[in-house]
Amino acid sequence: MTSVFASIASNAEVHPGQIVFLIGGEQPDRLTSMLGAYLDRPDVERVVLLTGTPAVAARVAAPYADYREEGRLVTVVAGDDIDGALWAARRGWGEPDAMITMPLEHRVALTAFGSRAIAAD
């Protein structure tokens, strides 16, 4: 099933220089696979990985330390404040051109994007 997520990321329509927000954490292996697929794309400038806990952020980002050093991978830990984390990510790295949500470690509603909000479940 992991290859399905990588295939989705590999075939998604993303234009050069785009910023991708990848939100999740309940299924770290799938999230890791999808993160790698986006980072491997030369048309993606940066991936902002947003998780609920530091442990999941560290686990998912660990295989991609080189991308973190290059600034192409940024991790944001939301804790219980997903809205605050999304706003901070937007202020720090700009509006996402693509936002992919998977279930977080705990269920919360994403309201920071108003009518464009996507539920994390």
Coordinates of C-alpha atoms in Angstrom, one line a residue:
M1 CA 0.0 0.0 0.0
T2 CA 2.9 2.3 0.6
S3 CA 3.7 2.3 -3.1
V4 CA 0.2 3.6 -3.8
F5 CA 1.0 6.8 -1.8
A6 CA 4.3 7.3 -3.5
S7 CA 2.6 6.8 -6.9
I8 CA 0.0 9.5 -6.0
A9 CA 2.8 11.9 -5.0
S10 CA 4.9 11.1 -8.1
N11 CA 1.9 11.7 -10.4
A12 CA 0.3 14.7 -8.7
E13 CA 0.2 17.9 -10.7
V14 CA 2.8 20.2 -9.2
H15 CA 4.4 23.1 -10.9
P16 CA 8.1 24.2 -10.6
G17 CA 8.9 26.0 -7.4
Q18 CA 5.8 24.9 -5.5
I19 CA 5.5 24.5 -1.7
V20 CA 3.7 21.3 -0.5
F21 CA 2.3 21.0 3.0
L22 CA 2.1 17.4 4.1
I23 CA 0.0 16.9 7.2
G24 CA -0.3 13.6 9.1
G25 CA 1.2 11.2 11.5
E26 CA -1.2 8.3 12.3
Q27 CA 0.5 6.1 9.6
P28 CA 4.2 7.2 9.7
D29 CA 5.3 4.6 7.2
R30 CA 2.9 5.9 4.5
L31 CA 3.7 9.5 5.4
T32 CA 7.4 8.7 5.1
S33 CA 6.8 7.2 1.6
M34 CA 4.8 10.1 0.4
L35 CA 7.3 12.6 1.8
G36 CA 10.1 10.9 0.0
A37 CA 8.1 11.0 -3.3
Y38 CA 7.5 14.7 -3.1
L39 CA 11.1 15.5 -2.0
D40 CA 12.4 13.4 -5.0
R41 CA 10.5 15.7 -7.4
P42 CA 12.7 18.5 -8.7
D43 CA 9.6 20.7 -9.3
V44 CA 8.9 20.8 -5.5
E45 CA 10.8 23.6 -3.9
R46 CA 9.9 22.8 -0.3
V47 CA 7.8 20.3 1.7
V48 CA 6.5 21.4 5.1
L49 CA 5.8 18.3 7.2
L50 CA 3.3 19.0 9.9
T51 CA 2.7 16.4 12.6
G52 CA 1.1 16.2 16.0
T53 CA 4.1 15.0 18.0
P54 CA 7.9 15.5 17.9
A55 CA 8.4 11.7 17.9
V56 CA 6.4 11.3 14.6
A57 CA 8.1 14.3 13.0
A58 CA 11.6 12.9 13.9
R59 CA 10.7 9.4 12.7
V60 CA 9.2 10.5 9.3
A61 CA 11.9 13.1 8.6
A62 CA 14.9 10.9 9.7
P63 CA 15.6 9.4 6.2
Y64 CA 15.6 12.8 4.6
A65 CA 18.2 14.7 6.8
D66 CA 20.0 15.9 3.7
Y67 CA 16.8 17.7 2.5
R68 CA 16.5 19.3 5.9
E69 CA 20.0 20.7 5.6
E70 CA 19.2 22.0 2.1
G71 CA 16.0 23.7 3.5
R72 CA 13.8 21.7 1.2
L73 CA 12.2 19.9 4.2
V74 CA 10.8 21.7 7.2
T75 CA 9.1 20.1 10.1
V76 CA 6.4 21.7 12.2
V77 CA 5.0 20.0 15.4
A78 CA 1.4 21.1 16.0
G79 CA 0.7 19.5 19.4
D80 CA -2.9 20.4 20.1
D81 CA -2.8 23.6 18.1
I82 CA -3.1 22.6 14.5
D83 CA -4.5 26.0 13.5
G84 CA -1.7 27.8 15.1
A85 CA 0.9 25.5 13.4
L86 CA -0.7 26.0 10.0
W87 CA -0.7 29.7 10.4
A88 CA 2.9 29.6 11.5
A89 CA 3.9 27.5 8.6
R90 CA 2.1 29.9 6.2
R91 CA 3.9 32.9 7.7
G92 CA 7.2 31.1 7.7
W93 CA 7.2 29.4 4.3
G94 CA 4.3 30.9 2.3
E95 CA 1.0 29.7 1.0
P96 CA 1.0 26.0 0.1
D97 CA 0.5 25.2 -3.6
A98 CA -0.6 21.8 -2.5
M99 CA -1.8 20.5 0.8
I100 CA -2.1 16.8 1.4
T101 CA -3.7 15.7 4.7
M102 CA -3.6 12.3 6.2
P103 CA -4.9 11.4 9.7
L104 CA -2.9 13.0 12.6
E105 CA -1.9 11.0 15.6
H106 CA -5.0 12.5 17.2
R107 CA -8.1 13.9 15.5
V108 CA -8.6 17.6 15.1
A109 CA -10.4 19.8 12.6
L110 CA -8.4 22.0 10.3
T111 CA -10.0 25.5 10.2
A112 CA -7.0 27.7 9.4
F113 CA -7.9 27.6 5.7
G114 CA -11.5 28.7 6.1
S115 CA -13.7 27.3 3.4
R116 CA -10.8 25.4 2.0
A117 CA -10.4 23.5 5.2
I118 CA -10.0 19.7 5.1
A119 CA -10.9 17.4 8.0
A120 CA -8.1 15.2 9.3
D121 CA -9.9 11.9 9.5

